[in-house]
Amino acid sequence: EGAAQCDVCFSDKDYENAIKYYSEALEVNPSNAIYYSNRSLAYLRTECYGYALADATKALEIDKNYIKGYYRRATSNMALGKFKAALKDYETVVRVRPNDKDAKMKYQECNKIVKQKAFERAIASDEIKKSVVDSLDIESMTIEDDYEGPKLEDGKVTLRFMKEMMDWFKDQKKLHRKCAYQILVQVKDVLSKLPSLVEITLKETEKITICGDTHGQYYDLLNIFKLNGLPSETNPYLFNGDFVDRGSFSLEVILTLFGFKLLYPDHFYLLRGNHETDNMNQMYGFEGEVKAKYTAQMFQLFSEVFQWLPLAQCINSKVLVMHGGLFSEDGVTLDDLRKIDRNRQPPDSGPMCDLLWSDPQPQNGRSVSKRGVSCQFGPDVTERFLEQNKLDFVVRSHEVKAEGYEVTHSGKCITVFSAPNYCDQMGNKGAYIHLRGSDLKPEFHQFTAVPHPNVKPMAYANTLMQMGMM
Amino acid sequence: MAARQPFTDSDTADEAVRATCDDATICKRFATSKSYWKDPYIQYFVRSVGERKAPEINRGYYARVQGVNHLLDAFIRKAECDCQVINLGAGLDTTFWRLKDENLMPRKFFEVDFPTVVARKIHYIKTKPPLSKPLIETHSTDSLLLDAHSLDSDRYCIIGADLRDISNLDEKLKKFQLNPELPTLLLSECVLVYMTPAQSSNVVHWAAETFHTAMFINYEQLNMSDRFGQVMIENLQRRQCILAGAEACQSLESQKERFLKTGWEHADALDMMTVYSMLPQHDVGRIERLEFLDEKELLQQLLQHYSICWATKDKLNLGNAQLCYTSI
């Protein structure tokens, strides 16, 4: 009768009572595996995972062929986060019941989690992994006599070096790997000393030029410098991420930008985009390009350097710049951004992810992003964020725009995109923004694509070739 | 007598076309490995998952597979399985096996492709039990009719033929019990575009003449005359792959026209961006979370350059002209 009563309790979901009744039943009949197993279930439902595990274990001690016992124990272990232990028990069930689809499914689900955890552990340990820098001996790299290209002067980037390098690249020639490594090691050092939120002040008489995505379109970058002047102490620039991938001159773009960062560290700014990450580089061409022109080791170093790029920049405490956009949740402050530990690949969610991935939307509220990550945020989200942080507007990039820029959210969210005729296909204009310290009113300048040597976009990734075959 | 040139221009072009079947299979293999959709059979046609494909490619194939399957399944259900399916240029497609698993098999499923492609497929079928078992299970006698370029069983038949030689195709199909009286679904995915407009016109005309109750589903390129189209054509040319039939791929109108003027009663066409937005959104939401999409605009552009066109004839009044995506 005790048992019958217990079963009624389960269907009534009255787990507390079930525990009581099974405990009483066990006092009378202590070697009943089923009672232990059922009480284990009741404990699971009431989140007493330790007790649940103990009862499941007891059930199996009494009857090692009691399949439900393995299930209960596996579930308890899952709840306690002991996935490997759970997997062992699911394995047992699958072995004993090879045709049981449910058992197989549970095994596979658990297996997926075990693998994922192992993967996460591997990534975590990557952070204390040795840097490529430690295994490089740049000093002993020799530059051959017949190399006619640019070299750093006394190990430093100078204006002369930059001009020579830009011409060298324009003629599609390769920078000596020693120089590339020198630049990378030095810029990694500079970037690592910056905060995740860079804060600058533009004086009344000063102005800054903000550029959006450039995506390996080197010849269009040269055109920006032609139209707007080379970077200098009196002509500061901020490049808002996505310097590489898609366009096939990503190396030329990034080495040029890194070179200027070294030359004018307090007047030339770089922010991280979602393409300054391993995943994107693997798929959209940069990794392939670096491996083709240099080595895998150099790509590793690029990856490390990208991790140190700051995530956002605040100008005169009024204008906030980031590559993607605002946040999946309200209440994020500038102080939160300062505190982000950015030396990593971006997580799947959270402020660091949003900064690199989100997009504005016309309607209020937030929506799930079609990108599969982060969110889309409406004018009300922008309004609240700006108010809370005492800002005037945000400038971001991340999305191609036909006119090269777009003003949305009543002027509070501006998009700027600097890769014209994106992928040789979109036919869009590029744009950049002039921001003066005197009034902080954005002034837009548009430009169109210039010709480039016949290296098709995504030459180093297979995607465009696949596009014809769909 | 002069020996035939080993590799004429048209041989090279045909070879390049045949190679596209591998592209499709490889991309589908990758996408299914990432759980965009389920296909337990494709691994028997290409074992290794291969190099990573960009998310827009995976989403594009998802839209294609779901889009085509939706119409195909709807037609079969409408006819209550009392119908035929002919997959023209089928390549290494696995639809027959899917339909068997889902209890949605037509009376007979025909596949047609170049003899060398068919020979390969037959080899895979013969040597992989998961592929051959369903054929054997659905066959009434102990032996299948099998030669180098064709395999015939009660419910599944694959024929090596050149679609540009339509009378030969007709003869072969009829030899393997094609029944013109049965409602028939014809399917071509990125096939007609590789032949000249005249040749593809022959194909769709033959279909209209042969079947009185039918649907022809055609998935292929669209809007080929803009910049994107030009880039695609150039890329393909570098692989010696000529889009001889690009003319019919100008617009949704031109896609429908090619059917309406060859005897089909009714035609509809949608670009894949529209189809994508009409697929069941809960599953679309699921696949959008599988991989992060770098640039939405490029996916849109990609999808706007492919279309599904479906034409119908309905002597038996099945109502197949009403089949479309809003019925989801």
mmCIF file of N, CA and C in Angstrom, chain A residues 97 104 123 191 379 422:
data_model
loop_
_atom_site.group_PDB
_atom_site.id
_atom_site.type_symbol
_atom_site.label_atom_id
_atom_site.label_comp_id
_atom_site.label_asym_id
_atom_site.label_seq_id
_atom_site.Cartn_x
_atom_site.Cartn_y
_atom_site.Cartn_z
ATOM 1 N N ARG A 97 20.937 -1.870 -23.819
ATOM 2 C CA ARG A 97 19.715 -1.724 -24.616
ATOM 3 C C ARG A 97 20.065 -1.081 -25.956
ATOM 4 N N LYS A 104 19.906 6.058 -26.554
ATOM 5 C CA LYS A 104 20.935 6.520 -27.471
ATOM 6 C C LYS A 104 20.952 8.045 -27.538
ATOM 7 N N ILE A 123 40.032 25.957 -24.492
ATOM 8 C CA ILE A 123 40.123 27.389 -24.799
ATOM 9 C C ILE A 123 40.629 28.140 -23.585
ATOM 10 N N LEU A 191 49.081 48.090 -27.794
ATOM 11 C CA LEU A 191 47.648 47.851 -27.609
ATOM 12 C C LEU A 191 47.355 47.264 -26.232
ATOM 13 N N PRO A 379 15.469 52.348 -31.160
ATOM 14 C CA PRO A 379 15.760 53.729 -30.755
ATOM 15 C C PRO A 379 15.604 53.942 -29.251
ATOM 16 N N TYR A 422 31.640 46.916 -52.038
ATOM 17 C CA TYR A 422 31.999 45.831 -51.132
ATOM 18 C C TYR A 422 32.034 44.490 -51.859
#
